[in-house]
XYZ file of C-alpha atoms in Angstrom:
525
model
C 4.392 30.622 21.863
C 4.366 30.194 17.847
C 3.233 32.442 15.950
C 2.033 31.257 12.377
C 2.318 33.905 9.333
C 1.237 31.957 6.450
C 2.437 32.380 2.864
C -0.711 32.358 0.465
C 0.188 32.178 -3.284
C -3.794 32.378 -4.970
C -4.999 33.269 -8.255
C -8.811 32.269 -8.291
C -11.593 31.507 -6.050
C -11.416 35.285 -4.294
C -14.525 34.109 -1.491
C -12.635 31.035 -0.446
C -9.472 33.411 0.324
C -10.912 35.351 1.985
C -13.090 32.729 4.296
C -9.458 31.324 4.421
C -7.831 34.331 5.249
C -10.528 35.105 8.354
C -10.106 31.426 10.051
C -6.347 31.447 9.900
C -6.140 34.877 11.581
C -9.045 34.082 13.541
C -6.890 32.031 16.171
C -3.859 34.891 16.158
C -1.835 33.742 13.637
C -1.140 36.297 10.703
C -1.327 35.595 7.153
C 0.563 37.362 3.788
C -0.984 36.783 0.571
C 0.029 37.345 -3.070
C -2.833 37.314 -5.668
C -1.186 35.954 -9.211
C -1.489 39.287 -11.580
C -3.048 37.203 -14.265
C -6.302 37.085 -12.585
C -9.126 39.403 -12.904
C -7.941 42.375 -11.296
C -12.574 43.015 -9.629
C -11.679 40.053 -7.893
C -7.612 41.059 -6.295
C -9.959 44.232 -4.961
C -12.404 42.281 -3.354
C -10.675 40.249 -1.748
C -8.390 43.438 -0.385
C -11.789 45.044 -0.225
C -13.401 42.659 2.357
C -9.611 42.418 4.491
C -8.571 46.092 4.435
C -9.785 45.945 8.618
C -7.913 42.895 9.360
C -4.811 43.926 11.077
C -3.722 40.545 10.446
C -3.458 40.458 6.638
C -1.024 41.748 4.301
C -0.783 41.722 1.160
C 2.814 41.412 -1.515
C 3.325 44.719 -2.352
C 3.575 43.898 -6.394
C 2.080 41.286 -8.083
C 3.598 39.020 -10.434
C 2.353 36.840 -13.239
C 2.319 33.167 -12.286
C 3.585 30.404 -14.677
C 3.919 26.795 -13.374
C 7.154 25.571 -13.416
C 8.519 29.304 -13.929
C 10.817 31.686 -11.751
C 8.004 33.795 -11.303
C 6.543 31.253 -8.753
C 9.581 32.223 -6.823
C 9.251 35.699 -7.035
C 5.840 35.828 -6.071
C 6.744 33.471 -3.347
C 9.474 36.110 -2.056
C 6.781 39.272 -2.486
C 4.710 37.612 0.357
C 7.172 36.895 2.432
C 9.277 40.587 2.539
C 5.487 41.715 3.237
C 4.927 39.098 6.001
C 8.225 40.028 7.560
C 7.763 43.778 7.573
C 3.986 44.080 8.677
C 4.406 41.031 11.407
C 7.302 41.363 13.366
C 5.744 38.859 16.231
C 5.684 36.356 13.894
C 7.938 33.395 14.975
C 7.226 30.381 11.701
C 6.417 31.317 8.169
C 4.537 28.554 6.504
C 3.752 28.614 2.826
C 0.515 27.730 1.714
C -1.845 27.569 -1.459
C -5.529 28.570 -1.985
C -6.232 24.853 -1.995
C -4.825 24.225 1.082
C -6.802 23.555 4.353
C -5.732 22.782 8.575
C -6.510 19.308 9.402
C -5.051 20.313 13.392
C -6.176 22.794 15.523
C -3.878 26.437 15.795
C -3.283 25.494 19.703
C -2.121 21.998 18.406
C 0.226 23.781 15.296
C 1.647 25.862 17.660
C 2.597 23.813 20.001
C 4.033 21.019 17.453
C 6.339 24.175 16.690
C 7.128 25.207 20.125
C 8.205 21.662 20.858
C 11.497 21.559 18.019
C 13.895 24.558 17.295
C 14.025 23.830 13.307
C 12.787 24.151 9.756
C 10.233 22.145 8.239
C 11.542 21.738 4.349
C 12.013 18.954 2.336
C 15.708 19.404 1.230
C 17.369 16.532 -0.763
C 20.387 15.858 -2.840
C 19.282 16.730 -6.567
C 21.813 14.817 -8.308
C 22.164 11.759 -5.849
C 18.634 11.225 -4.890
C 15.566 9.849 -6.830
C 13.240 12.786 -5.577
C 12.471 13.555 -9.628
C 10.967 10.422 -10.931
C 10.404 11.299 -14.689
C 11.012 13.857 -16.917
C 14.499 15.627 -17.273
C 16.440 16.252 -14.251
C 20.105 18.178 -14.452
C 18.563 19.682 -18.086
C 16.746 22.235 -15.106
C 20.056 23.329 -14.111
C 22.379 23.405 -16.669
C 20.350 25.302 -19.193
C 18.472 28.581 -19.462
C 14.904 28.467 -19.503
C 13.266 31.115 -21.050
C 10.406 29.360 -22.279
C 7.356 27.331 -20.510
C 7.448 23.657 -21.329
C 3.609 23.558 -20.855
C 2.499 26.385 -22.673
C 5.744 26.474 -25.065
C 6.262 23.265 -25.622
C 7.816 23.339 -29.038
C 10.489 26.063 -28.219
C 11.124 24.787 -24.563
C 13.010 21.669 -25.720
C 13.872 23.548 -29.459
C 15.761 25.818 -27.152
C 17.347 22.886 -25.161
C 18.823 21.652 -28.195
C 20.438 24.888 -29.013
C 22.298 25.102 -26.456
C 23.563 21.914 -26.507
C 24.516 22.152 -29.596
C 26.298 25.202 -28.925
C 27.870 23.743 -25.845
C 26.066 26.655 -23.577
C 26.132 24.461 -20.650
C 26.243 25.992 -17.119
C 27.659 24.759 -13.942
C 25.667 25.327 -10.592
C 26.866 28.412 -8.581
C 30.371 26.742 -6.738
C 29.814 27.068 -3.001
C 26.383 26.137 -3.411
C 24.923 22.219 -2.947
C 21.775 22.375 -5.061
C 18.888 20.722 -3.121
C 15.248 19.547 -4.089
C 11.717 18.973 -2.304
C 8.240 20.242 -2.170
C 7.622 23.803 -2.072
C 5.234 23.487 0.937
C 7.544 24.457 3.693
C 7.653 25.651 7.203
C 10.307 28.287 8.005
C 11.436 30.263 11.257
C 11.816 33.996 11.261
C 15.878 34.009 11.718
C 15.757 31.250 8.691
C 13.829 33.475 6.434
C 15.604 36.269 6.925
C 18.481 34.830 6.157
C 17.320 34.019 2.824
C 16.250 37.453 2.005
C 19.411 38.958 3.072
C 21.117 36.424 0.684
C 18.998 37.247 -2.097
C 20.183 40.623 -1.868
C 24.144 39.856 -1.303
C 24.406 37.253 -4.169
C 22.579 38.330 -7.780
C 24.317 35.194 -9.218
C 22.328 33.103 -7.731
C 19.335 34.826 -8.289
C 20.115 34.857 -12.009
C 21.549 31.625 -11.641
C 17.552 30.611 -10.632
C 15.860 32.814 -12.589
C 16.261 31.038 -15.974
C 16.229 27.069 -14.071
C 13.391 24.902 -14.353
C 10.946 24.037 -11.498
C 12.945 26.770 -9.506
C 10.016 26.415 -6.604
C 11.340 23.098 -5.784
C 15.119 23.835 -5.675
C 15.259 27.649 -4.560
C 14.561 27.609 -0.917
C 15.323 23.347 -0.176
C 18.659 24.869 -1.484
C 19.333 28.099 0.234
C 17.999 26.525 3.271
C 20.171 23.911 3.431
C 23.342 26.739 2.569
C 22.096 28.762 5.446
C 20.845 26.227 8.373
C 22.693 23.596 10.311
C 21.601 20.171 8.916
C 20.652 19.447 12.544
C 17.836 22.138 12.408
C 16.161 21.242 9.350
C 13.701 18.362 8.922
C 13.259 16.974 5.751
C 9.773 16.575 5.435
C 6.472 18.939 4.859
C 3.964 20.049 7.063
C 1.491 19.914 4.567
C -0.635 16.517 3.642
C -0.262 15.795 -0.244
C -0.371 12.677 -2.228
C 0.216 12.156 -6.077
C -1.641 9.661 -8.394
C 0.578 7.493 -10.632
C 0.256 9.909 -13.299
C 1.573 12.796 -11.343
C -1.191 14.863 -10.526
C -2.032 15.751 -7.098
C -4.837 14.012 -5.397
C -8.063 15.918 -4.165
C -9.441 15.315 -1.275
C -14.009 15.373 -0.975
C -16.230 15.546 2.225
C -15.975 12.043 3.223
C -11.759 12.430 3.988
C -12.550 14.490 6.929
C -11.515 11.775 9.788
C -8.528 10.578 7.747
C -7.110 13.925 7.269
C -7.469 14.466 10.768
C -5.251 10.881 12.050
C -2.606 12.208 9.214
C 0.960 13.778 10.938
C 0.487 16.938 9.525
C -0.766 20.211 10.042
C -2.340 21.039 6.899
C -3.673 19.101 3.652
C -3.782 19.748 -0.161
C -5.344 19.412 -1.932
C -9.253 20.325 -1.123
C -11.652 20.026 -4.043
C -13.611 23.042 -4.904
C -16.646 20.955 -4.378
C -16.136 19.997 -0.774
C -17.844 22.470 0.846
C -19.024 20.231 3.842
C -15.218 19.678 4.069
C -13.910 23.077 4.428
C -16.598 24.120 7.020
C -15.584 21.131 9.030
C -11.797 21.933 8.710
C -12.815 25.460 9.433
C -14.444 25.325 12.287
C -11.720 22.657 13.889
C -8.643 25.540 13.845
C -10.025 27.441 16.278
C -11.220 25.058 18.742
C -9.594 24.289 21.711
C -8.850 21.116 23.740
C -9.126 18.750 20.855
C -7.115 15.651 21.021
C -6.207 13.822 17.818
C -5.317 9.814 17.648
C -2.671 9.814 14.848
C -2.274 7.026 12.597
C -0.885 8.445 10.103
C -2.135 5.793 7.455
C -3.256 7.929 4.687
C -0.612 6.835 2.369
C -0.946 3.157 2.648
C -4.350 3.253 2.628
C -4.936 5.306 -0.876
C -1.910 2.599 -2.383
C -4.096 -0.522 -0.760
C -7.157 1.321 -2.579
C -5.930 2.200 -5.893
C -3.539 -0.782 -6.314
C -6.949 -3.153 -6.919
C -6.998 -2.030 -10.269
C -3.736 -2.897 -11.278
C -4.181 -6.593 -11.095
C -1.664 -8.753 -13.353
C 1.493 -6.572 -13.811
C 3.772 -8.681 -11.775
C 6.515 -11.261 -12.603
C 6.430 -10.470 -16.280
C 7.813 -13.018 -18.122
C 12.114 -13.158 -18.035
C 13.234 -14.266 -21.814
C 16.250 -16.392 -20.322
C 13.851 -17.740 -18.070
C 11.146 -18.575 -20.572
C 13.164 -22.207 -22.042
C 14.095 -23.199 -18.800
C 12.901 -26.125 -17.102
C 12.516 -27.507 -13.474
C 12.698 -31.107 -15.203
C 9.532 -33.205 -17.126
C 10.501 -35.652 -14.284
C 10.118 -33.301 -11.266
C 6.216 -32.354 -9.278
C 5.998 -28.597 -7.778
C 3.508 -28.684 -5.507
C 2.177 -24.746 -4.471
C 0.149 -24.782 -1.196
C -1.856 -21.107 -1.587
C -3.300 -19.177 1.361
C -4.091 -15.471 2.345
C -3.291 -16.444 6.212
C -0.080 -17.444 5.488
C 0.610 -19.184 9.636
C -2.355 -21.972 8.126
C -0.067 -22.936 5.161
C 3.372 -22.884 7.016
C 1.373 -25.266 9.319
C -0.077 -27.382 7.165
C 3.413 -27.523 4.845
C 5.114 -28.762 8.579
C 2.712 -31.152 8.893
C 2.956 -32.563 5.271
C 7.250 -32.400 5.822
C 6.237 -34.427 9.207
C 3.871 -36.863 7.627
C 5.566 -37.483 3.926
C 9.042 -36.681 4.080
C 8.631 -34.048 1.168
C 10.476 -31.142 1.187
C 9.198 -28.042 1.542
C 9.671 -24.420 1.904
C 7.401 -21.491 3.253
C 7.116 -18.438 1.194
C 10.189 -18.057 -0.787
C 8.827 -16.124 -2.811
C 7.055 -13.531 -0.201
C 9.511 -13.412 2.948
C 13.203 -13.167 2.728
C 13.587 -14.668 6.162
C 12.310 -17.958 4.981
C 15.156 -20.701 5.409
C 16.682 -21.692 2.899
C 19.970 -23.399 1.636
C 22.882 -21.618 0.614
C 22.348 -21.782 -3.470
C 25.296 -19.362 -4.092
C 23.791 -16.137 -3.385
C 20.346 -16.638 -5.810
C 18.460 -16.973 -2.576
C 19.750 -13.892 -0.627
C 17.410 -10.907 -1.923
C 13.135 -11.673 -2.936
C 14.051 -9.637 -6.073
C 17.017 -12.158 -6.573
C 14.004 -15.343 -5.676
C 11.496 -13.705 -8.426
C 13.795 -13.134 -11.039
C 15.292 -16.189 -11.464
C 12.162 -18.001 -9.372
C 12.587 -21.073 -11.823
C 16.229 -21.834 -11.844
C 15.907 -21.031 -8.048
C 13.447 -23.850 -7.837
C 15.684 -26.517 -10.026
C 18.517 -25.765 -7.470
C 15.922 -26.426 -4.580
C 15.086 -29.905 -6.241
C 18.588 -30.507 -6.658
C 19.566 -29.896 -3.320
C 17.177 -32.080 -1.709
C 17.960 -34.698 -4.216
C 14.169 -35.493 -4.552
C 11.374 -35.092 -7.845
C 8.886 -33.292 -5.342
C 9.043 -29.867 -4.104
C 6.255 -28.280 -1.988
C 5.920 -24.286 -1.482
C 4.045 -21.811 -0.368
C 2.583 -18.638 -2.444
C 0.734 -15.679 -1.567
C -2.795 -16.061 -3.458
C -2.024 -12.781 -5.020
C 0.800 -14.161 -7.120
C -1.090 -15.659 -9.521
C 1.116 -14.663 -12.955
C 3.755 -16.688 -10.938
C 1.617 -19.464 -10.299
C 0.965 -19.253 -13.942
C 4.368 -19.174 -15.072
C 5.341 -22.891 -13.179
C 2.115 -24.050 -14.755
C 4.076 -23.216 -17.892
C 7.104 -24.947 -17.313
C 7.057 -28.627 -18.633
C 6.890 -30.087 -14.540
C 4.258 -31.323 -13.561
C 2.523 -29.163 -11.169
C -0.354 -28.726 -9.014
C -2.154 -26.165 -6.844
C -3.961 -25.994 -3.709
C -5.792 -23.324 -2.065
C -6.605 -23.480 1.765
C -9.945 -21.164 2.033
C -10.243 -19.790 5.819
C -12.809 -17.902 7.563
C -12.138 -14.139 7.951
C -13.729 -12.842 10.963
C -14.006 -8.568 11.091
C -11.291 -9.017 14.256
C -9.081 -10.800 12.245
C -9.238 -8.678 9.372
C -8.527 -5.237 11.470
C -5.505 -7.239 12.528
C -4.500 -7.645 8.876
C -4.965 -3.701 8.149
C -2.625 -2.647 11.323
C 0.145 -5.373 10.086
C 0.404 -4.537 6.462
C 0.140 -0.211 7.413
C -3.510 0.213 6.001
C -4.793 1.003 10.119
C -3.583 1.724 13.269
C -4.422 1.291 16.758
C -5.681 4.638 16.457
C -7.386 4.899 13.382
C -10.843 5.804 13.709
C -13.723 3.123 14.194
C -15.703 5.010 11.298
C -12.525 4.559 8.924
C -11.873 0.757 9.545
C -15.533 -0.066 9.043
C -15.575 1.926 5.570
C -12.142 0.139 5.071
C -13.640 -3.535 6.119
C -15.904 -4.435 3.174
C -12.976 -3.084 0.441
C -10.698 -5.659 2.446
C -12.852 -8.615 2.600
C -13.682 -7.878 -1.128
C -10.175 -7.843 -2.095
C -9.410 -11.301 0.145
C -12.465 -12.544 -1.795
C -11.218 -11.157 -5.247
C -8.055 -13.322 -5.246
C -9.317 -16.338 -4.680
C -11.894 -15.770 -7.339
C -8.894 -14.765 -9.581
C -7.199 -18.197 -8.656
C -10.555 -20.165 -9.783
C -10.916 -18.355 -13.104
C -7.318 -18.791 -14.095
C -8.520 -22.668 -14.963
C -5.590 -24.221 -13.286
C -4.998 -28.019 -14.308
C -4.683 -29.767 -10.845
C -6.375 -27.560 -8.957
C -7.395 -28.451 -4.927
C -9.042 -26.905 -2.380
C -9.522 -27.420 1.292
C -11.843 -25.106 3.421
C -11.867 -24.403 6.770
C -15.615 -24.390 7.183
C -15.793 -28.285 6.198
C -14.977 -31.604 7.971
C -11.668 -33.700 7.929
C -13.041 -35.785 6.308
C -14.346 -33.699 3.170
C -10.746 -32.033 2.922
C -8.929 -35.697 3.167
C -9.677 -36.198 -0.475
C -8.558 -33.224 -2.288
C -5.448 -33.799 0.091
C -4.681 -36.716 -1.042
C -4.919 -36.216 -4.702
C -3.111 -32.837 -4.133
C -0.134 -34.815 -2.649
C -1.051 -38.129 -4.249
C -0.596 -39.928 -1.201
C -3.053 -42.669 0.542
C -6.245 -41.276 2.119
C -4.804 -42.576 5.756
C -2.049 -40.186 5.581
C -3.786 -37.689 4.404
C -6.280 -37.607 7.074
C -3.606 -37.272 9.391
C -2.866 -34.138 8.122
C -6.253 -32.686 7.655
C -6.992 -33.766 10.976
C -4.565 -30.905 12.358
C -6.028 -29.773 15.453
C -4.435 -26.170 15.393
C -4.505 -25.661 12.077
C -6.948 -23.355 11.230
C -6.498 -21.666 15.035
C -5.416 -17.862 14.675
């Protein structure tokens, strides 16, 4: 069976290490800890203080001072480890870990996820070919010495940059190595690790080679990993639950997360605010139990980019400037049919093709497998559509040889909505307002990623209300945008109260427009 010795890399918060130090080693796993040097040096010897009986812990046998972004990260890194090595030799996985850091599985369940796959658990990508940096510089961390820390240097970090490439000091990466990049929360097995130390002591290059890089604790060991390992025993992923907000900075997680950490497909998460106290007993307690079974969903992700998305309302479609002149024709009528169940207006846009003649198109905007007419390649891709959404149009009205056009858009599109009211067409809106029963909108969650079957009753009724508001929101949104020409047709009414906001929606006699409203199945989910 596994057996877990865990890499802690701490410089604060010595009663929380230690509490941490007791649970992990509580179930039999072992645990290695380096305490950064820059802390108060009272709180290093209480924390060795309160563990000196614990045959389980070990501690690096020299400290470093920590720097983020700095070599020494590394180093400190590679102190716990040579001290994990020697003092557990029954140790099968080494699995890095920081002081913020807390199990969201049980130790029976984390050992055997291990058992059950012969490999590494590192994120290890491409650094030049893949997108895994998203800002900031990217080969600059390779190619030139850093000496200095961008955060608490600023001024000389990139001074010194532009020294040296002025001088033309740039460096090439060591030959026989590909350099890789990931997140420095990994999960390594004993033969792996070893490896790497044994390399670190055959090749100084590279060690001076990543000494003066940038960031070296997310290249080193996604690198020398990938130069040791079989690609067919590594998996390129973490172990350890982390998200990031748009502005880079790692999101905490407070009491209240406890069943959604839990349906996550990890073993760990990071990171736990200080203040969750509630949280950390909880997660505490669960690592030693045994027997638990966990239902996971594995919908954290979506769920926190569902949640935080709301308040980013209105940055789609900007405005194109070759597209702001253009014109679907003074002549021509767009009618957009708008609903957030999207089967109701694909049936009611059949029945007004059946009933009219008018052609019409689902959401061309929303689903590339909508049908649609070979236009020479402007229709193939949704980015393609949204670009060039008005000069796709024009071609539609063109190819159908008529001055009416009907379409579907998602309610949530309103800055495209609002761009055809711009154009000099003439154009009208209608929005088809169902009823959204709590069945119907847990349906909605598990399609779009936000749930899963087995996400947690407690979870989808917190998620329900934020759902229904956000249904409710867009509509609202739709109403205050003062739209010229605006309909609406509600579910909750008769045929006979939608027939006349029909019929002036498709200015067409009240007879046929009945017809339409009278849809048996339309409103049927």
């Amino acid at each position: 069976m596994a057996k877990i010795a865990y890499i802690l890399l701490c410089h604060k918060d010595p009663a929380g290490i230690i509490a941490q130090a007791e649970r992990l080693t509580a179930a039999g796993d072992f645990i290695a800890i380096h305490f950064d040097a820059r802390a108060k040096r009272e709180d290093y010897d209480r924390i060795r203080e309160a563990l000196a009986t614990n045959p389980a812990v070990a501690f690096a046998a020299r400290r470093v001072k920590c720097g983020w972004g700095e070599w020494s990260l590394v180093d400190a890194t590679l102190q716990a480890v040579e001290a994990a090595v020697e003092a557990f030799p029954r140790a099968t996985h080494f699995y890095m870990l920081s002081g913020d850091c807390m199990p969201v599985k049980t130790a029976e369940y984390a050992h055997r996820f291990l058992d059950a796959t012969e490999c590494d658990y590192i994120e290890s990508f491409d650094f030049f070919a893949s997108d895994w940096i998203k800002t900031g510089i990217k080969e600059e961390r390779l190619i030139y010495r850093h000496f200095f820390n961008e955060r608490t240097q600023k001024k000389w970090f990139y001074r010194s940059m532009q020294w040296q490439e002025r001088l033309g000091l740039k460096r090439s990466v060591p030959h026989d190595i590909q350099m890789m990049i990931g997140s420095q929360w990994w999960c390594l097995r004993r033969r792996t690790v070893e490896l790497i130390l044994a390399f670190c002591k055959a090749r100084p290059d590279v060690m001076r080679f990543f000494a003066t890089t940038w960031i070296p604790d997310e290249t080193f060991f996604q690198t020398l990993v990938r130069h040791l390992v079989p690609e067919v025993e590594i998996k390129a992923r973490t172990l350890t639950f982390l998200m990031f907000t748009d502005y880079g900075m790692p999101v905490s997680f407070y009491n209240d997360h406890y069943d959604l950490l839990l349906a996550q497909d990890y073993l760990f998460a990071r990171k736990i605010s200080p203040d969750a106290i509630e949280l950390k007993e909880r997660l505490g307690k669960l690592y030693i139990e045994t027997g638990h079974r966990f239902a996971v969903s594995n919908e954290g992700r979506s769920l926190f980019n569902f949640l935080v998305g709301r308040g980013r309302v209105g940055r789609r479609f900007a405005p194109r400037f070759w597209e702001t002149e253009s014109s679907l024709g003074r002549t021509r009528t767009l009618l957009m049919v708008t609903c957030k169940k999207w089967h109701v207006a694909k049936r009611l846009v059949d029945r007004v093709r059946q009933v009219t003649n008018f052609p019409a198109v689902d959401y061309l905007f929303n689903e590339t497998s909508t049908p649609l007419p070979d236009l020479g390649g402007i229709q193939s891709t949704l980015e393609k559509r949204t670009r060039h959404r008005r000069a796709l149009v024009r071609m539609l009205f063109d190819y159908w040889q008529s001055d009416v056009l009907v379409v579907c858009i998602d309610p949530a599109n309103v800055d495209l909505m609002q761009d055809f009211y711009n154009d000099k067409a003439k154009v009208r809106l209608l929005e088809i307002q169902c009823d959204f029963t709590d069945d119907y909108l847990i349906g909605h969650a598990k399609r779009v990623g936000l749930a899963a079957d087995s996400t947690p009753v407690e979870v989808i009724a917190r998620l329900l209300p934020t759902i229904r508001y956000d249904v409710r929101f867009e509509s609202d949104r739709i109403r205050d945008a003062g739209f010229p020409g605006f309909y609406q047709i509600r579910q909750a009414v008769s045929v006979d109260e939608n027939t006349v906001p029909l019929a002036e929606f498709l200015d067409i006699p009240a007879a046929k427009a009945r017809e339409i409203a009278a849809t048996s199945y339309l409103f049927v989910d």
